[in-house]
Coordinates of C-alpha atoms in Angstrom, one line a residue:
M1 CA 177.0 -140.7 -9.1
A2 CA 180.7 -140.2 -9.7
S3 CA 182.1 -136.9 -9.0
E4 CA 184.1 -135.1 -11.6
A5 CA 187.9 -135.1 -11.0
S6 CA 189.4 -131.8 -10.1
P7 CA 192.2 -130.5 -12.4
S8 CA 195.7 -131.2 -11.3
P9 CA 198.2 -128.4 -10.6
K10 CA 200.0 -129.2 -13.8
E11 CA 196.8 -128.8 -15.8
T12 CA 196.0 -125.5 -14.0
R13 CA 199.4 -124.1 -14.8
S14 CA 199.0 -125.1 -18.4
S15 CA 195.5 -123.5 -18.6
V16 CA 196.8 -120.2 -17.2
F17 CA 199.7 -120.2 -19.6
S18 CA 197.5 -120.9 -22.6
R19 CA 195.2 -118.0 -21.7
T20 CA 198.0 -115.7 -21.2
A21 CA 199.6 -116.7 -24.5
H22 CA 196.2 -116.3 -26.2
F23 CA 195.7 -112.7 -24.9
T24 CA 199.2 -111.8 -25.7
T25 CA 198.8 -113.0 -29.3
K26 CA 195.6 -111.0 -29.7
R27 CA 197.2 -107.8 -28.4
A28 CA 200.1 -108.3 -30.8
L29 CA 197.8 -108.9 -33.8
R30 CA 195.7 -105.8 -32.9
A31 CA 198.8 -103.7 -32.6
T32 CA 200.0 -104.9 -35.9
E33 CA 196.7 -104.1 -37.5
K34 CA 196.8 -100.6 -36.1
V35 CA 200.2 -100.1 -37.6
M36 CA 199.0 -101.3 -40.9
Q37 CA 196.1 -98.9 -40.8
K38 CA 198.4 -96.0 -40.0
L39 CA 200.6 -97.0 -42.9
G40 CA 197.6 -97.1 -45.2
K41 CA 197.9 -100.8 -45.9
S42 CA 194.7 -101.7 -44.2
E43 CA 191.3 -99.9 -44.2
A44 CA 189.9 -98.9 -40.7
T45 CA 186.2 -99.1 -40.1
K46 CA 184.8 -95.8 -39.0
D47 CA 181.3 -95.0 -37.6
N48 CA 180.7 -91.3 -37.1
T49 CA 177.5 -91.9 -35.1
I50 CA 179.4 -94.0 -32.6
A51 CA 182.1 -91.4 -32.5
E52 CA 179.5 -88.7 -31.7
F53 CA 178.0 -90.9 -29.0
V54 CA 181.4 -91.5 -27.4
G55 CA 182.2 -87.8 -27.5
N56 CA 178.9 -87.0 -25.6
F57 CA 179.7 -89.7 -23.2
H58 CA 183.1 -88.2 -22.3
K59 CA 181.6 -84.7 -21.9
Q60 CA 178.9 -86.2 -19.7
Q61 CA 181.5 -87.9 -17.6
A62 CA 183.5 -84.7 -17.1
T63 CA 180.4 -82.9 -16.0
A64 CA 179.5 -85.7 -13.6
N65 CA 183.0 -85.7 -12.1
R66 CA 182.8 -82.0 -11.6
L67 CA 179.4 -82.3 -10.0
N68 CA 180.7 -84.9 -7.6
K69 CA 183.6 -82.7 -6.6
E70 CA 181.5 -79.7 -6.0
V71 CA 178.9 -81.7 -4.0
K72 CA 181.7 -82.9 -1.7
K73 CA 182.9 -79.4 -1.2
Y74 CA 179.4 -78.2 -0.5
M75 CA 178.9 -80.9 2.1
D76 CA 182.2 -80.2 3.8
A77 CA 181.2 -76.5 4.0
L78 CA 177.8 -77.4 5.3
R79 CA 179.3 -79.5 8.0
S80 CA 181.8 -76.7 8.9
M81 CA 178.9 -74.3 9.0
A82 CA 176.9 -76.6 11.3
T83 CA 180.0 -76.9 13.6
A84 CA 180.6 -73.2 13.7
S85 CA 176.9 -72.5 14.3
K86 CA 176.9 -75.0 17.2
H87 CA 180.0 -73.3 18.7
L88 CA 178.5 -69.9 18.4
G89 CA 175.2 -71.2 19.9
D90 CA 177.2 -72.6 22.8
C91 CA 178.9 -69.3 23.3
F92 CA 175.6 -67.4 23.3
H93 CA 174.1 -70.0 25.6
D94 CA 176.9 -69.4 28.2
M95 CA 176.7 -65.6 27.8
Y96 CA 173.0 -65.4 28.3
E97 CA 172.6 -65.0 32.0
P98 CA 169.8 -66.8 33.9
E99 CA 168.2 -63.7 35.2
W100 CA 167.7 -62.2 31.7
A101 CA 164.3 -62.4 30.1
G102 CA 163.5 -65.6 28.1
Q103 CA 166.6 -67.5 29.1
V104 CA 164.8 -70.9 28.8
E105 CA 163.3 -70.0 25.3
V106 CA 166.7 -68.8 24.1
N107 CA 168.4 -72.1 25.0
Q108 CA 165.6 -74.1 23.4
S109 CA 165.8 -72.2 20.2
L110 CA 169.6 -72.6 20.0
D111 CA 169.2 -76.4 20.5
E112 CA 166.6 -76.5 17.7
L113 CA 169.0 -74.6 15.4
C114 CA 171.6 -77.3 15.9
D115 CA 169.1 -79.9 15.1
C116 CA 168.1 -78.2 11.9
H117 CA 171.7 -78.2 10.7
S118 CA 172.1 -81.9 11.5
E119 CA 168.9 -82.8 9.8
L120 CA 169.9 -80.9 6.7
S121 CA 173.3 -82.7 6.5
K122 CA 171.6 -86.1 6.9
K123 CA 169.0 -85.3 4.2
L124 CA 171.4 -84.1 1.7
Q125 CA 173.7 -87.1 2.2
Q126 CA 170.8 -89.4 1.3
Q127 CA 169.3 -87.3 -1.5
L128 CA 172.3 -85.7 -3.0
C129 CA 175.6 -87.5 -2.3
D130 CA 174.4 -91.1 -2.6
P131 CA 172.6 -90.6 -6.0
V132 CA 175.7 -88.8 -7.4
S133 CA 177.9 -91.7 -6.4
A134 CA 175.6 -94.2 -8.0
Y135 CA 175.4 -92.1 -11.1
L136 CA 179.2 -92.1 -11.4
A137 CA 179.3 -95.9 -11.1
H138 CA 177.4 -96.2 -14.5
F139 CA 180.3 -94.5 -16.3
S140 CA 182.8 -97.3 -15.4
E141 CA 180.4 -99.9 -16.9
M142 CA 179.7 -97.9 -20.0
K143 CA 183.4 -97.1 -20.5
S144 CA 184.2 -100.9 -20.4
K145 CA 181.7 -101.5 -23.3
I146 CA 183.2 -98.7 -25.4
S147 CA 186.7 -100.1 -24.9
K148 CA 185.5 -103.6 -25.9
H149 CA 183.9 -102.2 -29.0
D150 CA 187.1 -100.5 -30.0
R151 CA 189.0 -103.8 -29.7
K152 CA 186.4 -105.8 -31.7
V153 CA 186.5 -103.2 -34.5
V154 CA 190.2 -103.9 -34.8
D155 CA 189.6 -107.6 -34.9
Y156 CA 186.9 -107.1 -37.5
D157 CA 189.2 -105.1 -39.7
R158 CA 192.0 -107.7 -39.3
R159 CA 189.7 -110.6 -40.2
R160 CA 188.4 -108.8 -43.2
R161 CA 191.9 -107.8 -44.5
N162 CA 193.0 -111.5 -44.0
L163 CA 190.1 -112.9 -46.0
E164 CA 190.6 -110.3 -48.8
Q165 CA 194.3 -111.2 -49.0
L166 CA 193.6 -114.9 -49.2
K167 CA 191.1 -114.4 -52.0
K168 CA 193.6 -112.2 -53.9
D169 CA 196.4 -114.7 -53.5
K170 CA 194.2 -117.5 -54.8
Q171 CA 193.4 -115.6 -57.9
T172 CA 197.0 -114.7 -58.6
K173 CA 198.9 -117.7 -57.4
G174 CA 196.2 -120.4 -57.1
K175 CA 198.0 -122.2 -54.3
I176 CA 195.4 -121.3 -51.6
S177 CA 193.1 -124.1 -50.7
D178 CA 189.4 -123.7 -50.4
A179 CA 189.4 -125.0 -46.8
K180 CA 191.7 -122.2 -45.7
I181 CA 189.5 -119.6 -47.4
A182 CA 186.4 -121.1 -45.8
Q183 CA 188.1 -120.9 -42.4
A184 CA 189.0 -117.3 -42.9
E185 CA 185.4 -116.6 -44.0
A186 CA 184.1 -118.2 -40.8
E187 CA 186.4 -116.1 -38.6
F188 CA 185.4 -113.0 -40.5
E189 CA 181.7 -113.7 -40.0
E190 CA 182.2 -114.3 -36.3
A191 CA 184.2 -111.0 -35.9
R192 CA 181.5 -109.1 -37.8
R193 CA 178.7 -110.6 -35.7
V194 CA 180.5 -109.6 -32.4
Y195 CA 181.2 -106.2 -33.8
D196 CA 177.5 -105.7 -34.9
D197 CA 176.2 -106.8 -31.6
L198 CA 178.4 -104.4 -29.6
T199 CA 177.6 -101.6 -32.0
N200 CA 173.9 -102.1 -31.8
E201 CA 174.2 -102.2 -28.0
L202 CA 176.1 -98.9 -27.9
Y203 CA 173.6 -97.4 -30.3
E204 CA 170.9 -98.1 -27.7
E205 CA 172.7 -97.4 -24.5
L206 CA 175.0 -94.4 -25.2
P207 CA 172.2 -92.0 -26.2
T208 CA 169.9 -93.3 -23.5
F209 CA 172.5 -92.8 -20.9
Y210 CA 173.4 -89.4 -22.2
D211 CA 169.7 -88.3 -22.3
S212 CA 169.2 -89.4 -18.7
R213 CA 171.4 -86.6 -17.5
I214 CA 168.6 -84.1 -17.7
P215 CA 166.1 -85.8 -15.3
F216 CA 169.0 -86.8 -13.1
Y217 CA 170.2 -83.3 -12.7
A218 CA 166.7 -82.0 -12.2
A219 CA 166.0 -84.5 -9.4
I220 CA 169.3 -83.8 -7.7
F221 CA 168.9 -80.0 -7.6
Q222 CA 165.3 -80.3 -6.8
S223 CA 166.1 -82.4 -3.7
L224 CA 168.8 -79.9 -2.8
Y225 CA 166.6 -76.9 -3.1
V226 CA 163.6 -78.5 -1.3
A227 CA 165.8 -79.5 1.6
E228 CA 167.4 -76.1 1.8
A229 CA 164.0 -74.4 1.6
A230 CA 162.7 -76.4 4.5
F231 CA 165.9 -75.7 6.5
H232 CA 165.8 -72.0 5.9
S233 CA 162.1 -71.8 6.8
A234 CA 162.7 -73.5 10.1
V235 CA 165.8 -71.4 10.8
T236 CA 163.9 -68.2 9.9
T237 CA 161.2 -69.1 12.4
L238 CA 163.7 -69.8 15.1
K239 CA 165.7 -66.7 14.5
T240 CA 162.6 -64.6 14.5
Q241 CA 161.8 -65.9 17.9
L242 CA 165.4 -65.2 19.0
N243 CA 165.1 -61.7 17.6
D244 CA 161.9 -61.0 19.6
L245 CA 163.7 -62.2 22.7
M246 CA 166.6 -59.9 22.0
D247 CA 164.1 -57.0 21.7
V248 CA 162.8 -57.8 25.2
A249 CA 166.4 -57.9 26.5
A250 CA 167.2 -54.6 24.9
Q251 CA 164.1 -53.0 26.4
D252 CA 165.0 -54.3 29.8
A253 CA 168.5 -52.8 29.4
A254 CA 167.0 -49.5 28.3
S255 CA 164.7 -49.4 31.3
R256 CA 167.7 -50.3 33.6
V257 CA 166.0 -53.5 34.9
H258 CA 169.4 -55.2 35.2
S259 CA 171.5 -52.1 35.9
T260 CA 174.5 -52.6 38.2
R261 CA 174.9 -48.9 38.8
K262 CA 175.1 -47.9 42.4
P263 CA 175.2 -44.4 44.1
R264 CA 178.6 -43.2 45.1
V265 CA 179.3 -42.8 48.8
K266 CA 180.7 -39.3 49.2
H267 CA 183.2 -38.9 52.1
A268 CA 183.1 -35.8 54.3
V269 CA 185.7 -33.2 53.3
T270 CA 186.8 -30.7 55.9
A271 CA 187.0 -27.1 55.0
L272 CA 190.8 -27.2 55.7
A273 CA 191.3 -29.9 53.1
M274 CA 189.2 -28.1 50.5
S275 CA 191.1 -24.8 51.2
L276 CA 194.4 -26.7 50.8
D277 CA 193.3 -28.3 47.5
V278 CA 194.7 -26.0 45.0
A279 CA 194.3 -27.1 41.4
P280 CA 197.7 -27.2 39.5
D281 CA 198.2 -24.8 36.8
D282 CA 197.7 -26.1 33.2
E283 CA 201.3 -25.1 32.3
A284 CA 202.7 -26.9 35.3
E285 CA 201.1 -30.2 34.2
E286 CA 203.1 -30.0 30.9
D287 CA 206.5 -29.7 32.6
D288 CA 208.9 -32.7 32.8
E289 CA 208.7 -35.0 35.7
G290 CA 212.3 -34.4 36.5
H291 CA 211.6 -30.8 37.7
G292 CA 208.8 -31.9 40.1
D293 CA 210.5 -30.6 43.3
E294 CA 211.4 -27.3 41.8
Q295 CA 207.9 -26.9 40.4
Q296 CA 206.4 -27.7 43.8
Q297 CA 208.5 -25.0 45.5
E298 CA 207.6 -22.4 42.8
E299 CA 203.9 -23.1 43.2
L300 CA 204.2 -22.7 47.0
G301 CA 205.9 -19.4 46.4
H302 CA 203.1 -18.2 44.0
Q303 CA 200.5 -19.4 46.5
D304 CA 202.0 -17.4 49.4
E305 CA 202.1 -14.3 47.2
E306 CA 198.4 -14.7 46.3
E307 CA 197.5 -15.2 50.0
L308 CA 199.4 -12.1 51.0
D309 CA 197.6 -10.0 48.4
V310 CA 194.2 -11.2 49.4
T311 CA 194.3 -11.2 53.2
T312 CA 196.8 -10.7 56.1
A313 CA 197.3 -13.0 59.0
D314 CA 195.1 -10.8 61.2
Q315 CA 192.2 -11.1 58.7
V316 CA 192.5 -14.9 58.8
D317 CA 192.3 -14.9 62.6
N318 CA 189.0 -12.9 62.5
V319 CA 187.2 -15.2 60.1
E320 CA 184.2 -16.9 61.7
E321 CA 183.4 -20.6 61.3
D322 CA 180.1 -19.9 59.6
E323 CA 181.9 -18.0 56.8
V324 CA 184.0 -21.1 55.7
P325 CA 181.6 -22.4 53.1
A326 CA 181.5 -19.1 51.4
E327 CA 185.3 -19.0 51.1
V328 CA 185.3 -22.5 49.8
K329 CA 182.9 -21.5 47.1
E330 CA 185.1 -18.5 46.3
T331 CA 188.1 -20.9 46.0
E332 CA 186.1 -23.1 43.6
S333 CA 185.0 -20.2 41.4
T334 CA 188.6 -18.9 41.3
S335 CA 189.9 -22.3 40.2
K336 CA 187.2 -22.3 37.4
E337 CA 188.3 -18.8 36.3
K338 CA 191.9 -20.0 36.1
K339 CA 190.9 -22.8 33.8
D340 CA 189.0 -20.3 31.5
K341 CA 192.0 -18.0 31.2
P342 CA 193.8 -18.0 27.8
A343 CA 197.4 -19.3 27.5
V344 CA 200.1 -16.7 28.1
P345 CA 202.2 -16.2 24.9
K346 CA 205.9 -17.2 25.2
R347 CA 208.6 -14.5 25.3
R348 CA 212.2 -14.6 24.0
D349 CA 213.9 -12.9 27.0
S350 CA 213.6 -14.5 30.5
F351 CA 213.9 -12.2 33.5
K352 CA 214.1 -13.2 37.1
K353 CA 210.5 -13.7 38.3
M354 CA 209.3 -11.8 41.3
S355 CA 208.0 -15.0 42.8
E356 CA 211.6 -16.2 43.2
L357 CA 212.2 -13.4 45.7
S358 CA 209.5 -14.8 48.0
K359 CA 210.3 -18.5 47.9
P360 CA 209.8 -20.4 51.2
S361 CA 213.6 -20.8 51.4
A362 CA 214.1 -17.0 51.4
L363 CA 211.4 -15.9 53.8
P364 CA 211.2 -16.7 57.5
R365 CA 208.2 -18.9 58.3
P366 CA 207.4 -19.1 62.0
D367 CA 205.5 -22.1 63.4
P368 CA 201.8 -22.0 62.6
Q369 CA 199.5 -21.0 65.4
P370 CA 196.5 -23.4 65.4
S371 CA 193.1 -21.9 66.3
S372 CA 190.1 -23.7 67.7
R373 CA 187.7 -21.2 66.0
N374 CA 188.5 -21.8 62.4
P375 CA 190.2 -24.6 60.4
L376 CA 191.9 -22.0 58.2
K377 CA 193.9 -20.8 61.2
S378 CA 195.9 -24.0 61.0
R379 CA 197.4 -22.8 57.7
S380 CA 200.7 -21.0 58.2
S381 CA 200.3 -17.2 57.7
P382 CA 203.6 -15.6 58.7
T383 CA 203.7 -11.9 59.6
L384 CA 206.5 -10.5 57.4
T385 CA 208.2 -7.3 58.3
L386 CA 210.6 -5.2 56.3
S387 CA 213.4 -5.7 58.7
S388 CA 213.0 -9.5 58.8
V389 CA 213.1 -9.8 55.0
E390 CA 216.1 -7.6 54.7
D391 CA 218.0 -9.4 57.5
E392 CA 217.2 -12.9 56.1
G393 CA 217.3 -12.5 52.4
G394 CA 219.9 -9.8 52.2
G395 CA 218.2 -8.3 49.1
D396 CA 215.6 -5.9 48.1
M397 CA 212.1 -6.4 49.3
P398 CA 209.3 -7.3 46.8
E399 CA 206.9 -4.5 46.0
K400 CA 203.9 -6.5 47.3
L401 CA 205.5 -6.6 50.8
L402 CA 206.3 -2.9 51.1
P403 CA 204.0 -0.4 52.8
V404 CA 201.8 1.8 50.7
E405 CA 204.2 4.8 50.9
D406 CA 207.1 2.6 49.9
K407 CA 205.1 1.0 47.1
E408 CA 204.4 4.4 45.6
K409 CA 208.1 5.3 46.1
S410 CA 209.3 2.1 44.4
A411 CA 206.9 2.5 41.6
S412 CA 208.1 6.0 40.9
E413 CA 211.7 4.7 41.1
L414 CA 211.2 1.7 38.8
H415 CA 209.1 3.6 36.3
G416 CA 210.5 7.1 36.6
D417 CA 210.4 7.6 32.9
E418 CA 206.8 6.5 32.6
L419 CA 205.4 9.9 33.7
T420 CA 206.0 11.2 30.2
D421 CA 202.9 11.0 27.9
P422 CA 204.0 8.7 25.0
T423 CA 202.0 8.3 21.8
I424 CA 198.8 6.3 22.5
L425 CA 197.9 3.9 19.7
Y426 CA 194.6 2.7 21.1
T427 CA 193.0 1.7 24.4
V428 CA 192.2 -1.9 25.6
E429 CA 190.2 -3.3 28.4
A430 CA 191.3 -6.3 30.5
T431 CA 189.1 -9.4 30.0
H432 CA 191.1 -11.5 32.5
P433 CA 193.3 -10.6 35.5
Y434 CA 197.0 -11.0 34.9
S435 CA 199.9 -11.2 37.5
A436 CA 203.3 -10.0 36.3
Q437 CA 205.9 -12.7 36.0
D438 CA 208.9 -10.5 35.1
E439 CA 210.0 -7.1 36.1
D440 CA 209.1 -5.4 32.9
E441 CA 205.5 -6.9 32.8
L442 CA 202.4 -5.0 33.7
A443 CA 199.9 -6.6 36.2
F444 CA 196.2 -5.7 36.0
E445 CA 192.8 -6.8 37.1
K446 CA 189.7 -7.6 35.0
G447 CA 188.1 -4.4 33.7
D448 CA 191.3 -2.2 33.9
K449 CA 191.9 0.0 31.0
I450 CA 195.4 0.2 29.4
D451 CA 196.7 2.7 26.8
V452 CA 198.7 0.8 24.2
I453 CA 201.9 2.6 23.1
P454 CA 204.6 1.7 20.6
F455 CA 207.9 0.0 21.5
D456 CA 211.0 2.1 21.3
D457 CA 212.6 -0.7 19.3
P458 CA 210.0 -2.7 17.2
D459 CA 212.4 -5.7 17.2
E460 CA 212.0 -6.1 20.9
Q461 CA 208.3 -6.8 20.6
D462 CA 207.4 -10.5 21.1
D463 CA 204.5 -12.1 19.3
G464 CA 201.3 -11.7 21.3
W465 CA 202.7 -9.0 23.6
L466 CA 201.9 -5.3 23.8
L467 CA 203.4 -2.3 25.6
G468 CA 201.0 -0.1 27.5
V469 CA 200.3 2.3 30.4
K470 CA 197.6 1.5 32.9
T471 CA 195.2 4.5 33.1
S472 CA 194.4 4.0 36.8
D473 CA 198.0 4.4 38.2
G474 CA 200.2 5.2 35.3
K475 CA 202.3 2.0 35.5
R476 CA 204.0 0.9 32.3
G477 CA 205.0 -2.5 31.1
V478 CA 204.4 -5.3 28.6
F479 CA 201.3 -7.5 28.8
P480 CA 199.7 -10.4 26.8
E481 CA 197.4 -9.2 24.1
N482 CA 194.9 -12.2 24.5
F483 CA 194.1 -11.1 28.1
T484 CA 192.5 -7.8 26.7
K485 CA 190.1 -6.5 24.1
R486 CA 190.3 -3.3 22.2
I487 CA 187.7 -0.7 23.0
D488 CA 189.1 2.4 21.2

């Protein structure tokens, strides 16, 4: 059996050229026909039903493209959620300590959660993404048939117009042969047959394809919702188990099963250290750090004055060791009372404080004499005399350091004009003790009664300060109003 001879390269080139020329001629003839139709010289075939079918097809295609886009977004978000859930589970897995209750069950539930996310992604890829991609592939095939139908309609119109023109020329001119008219009729019949076949095919396929959207959408979303329902059901079961385990962990925490609290080891504090531990004044804490040394010296001066008012050096020597705890308690109660005192109002004028006269730099302080009987003896308690202060300081002696006779004398000298009976506005009672800070201030103890009198010049009165005479000794001076209460 002789084999057929393969075409030579020359014949192949000729065949390709002839096909290209044939398609180019067809495009040119169709373009000419469309121009003739726009100019009104040729009648275009119109089918409203086909136009409606094509309109539905384009609408269906737009919806399918949008569905495909949203499904891809949903799958991307689902994968991101699965990744985030896995990372969160890993974090929780690392945080949950081995000694906590249900550590094995927690890890198992977290692993099953990751498996649920993976299974959901795989199931939706098969039941959602793949069917949508196959559904979109039908649009390309159907779109090719619609484009072919549009070209064949133009060919049909061109063949019909050509046949009508030949028949018209034969009637008017009579020079057209019957063979030419027969050839034109054959071409017209062939074009009409192709057009009718494509039209009938579109009449069948376009509405069928358009109507198929309903069951397709139903199947797609049904698969989505069934897969999600199964996923959420499994996740709900696992998270309920995790919630129960967290309840057990919370109950253990409430009952201090895993508490790391330990009792504090208290170190022994000597009576001397407790007696030296003087709480700083609230106002001293608010001063600038730059005045720290000056503040420290001033507090030492105040401390020495208070110690001289409470006890003398001889009384400290006579204190027995078994009385130390009582004094420590008294020191703690005194510190508490200081914290409860109200704030002293500010004054406009600033006088030299009495405490400056008794600063450590101005008073002789002999070496402390330690005692083996009581730790308080180790604290310096200098015995001050009138002559030593006058010789060292070169100034007047504070009233607190004077003997009783000299105190009465100095009081009468400083307040010589206080013996007169001024107008008494009302009487107040001290609710807190107050130590005078300036020369014109009145010192008193809790429970002392003071007669309030008017100022000679009302402009000299500061806010929160009153002028009064103490009923017990007749001393006169200004005092803070918030340290007293009115009783009359």
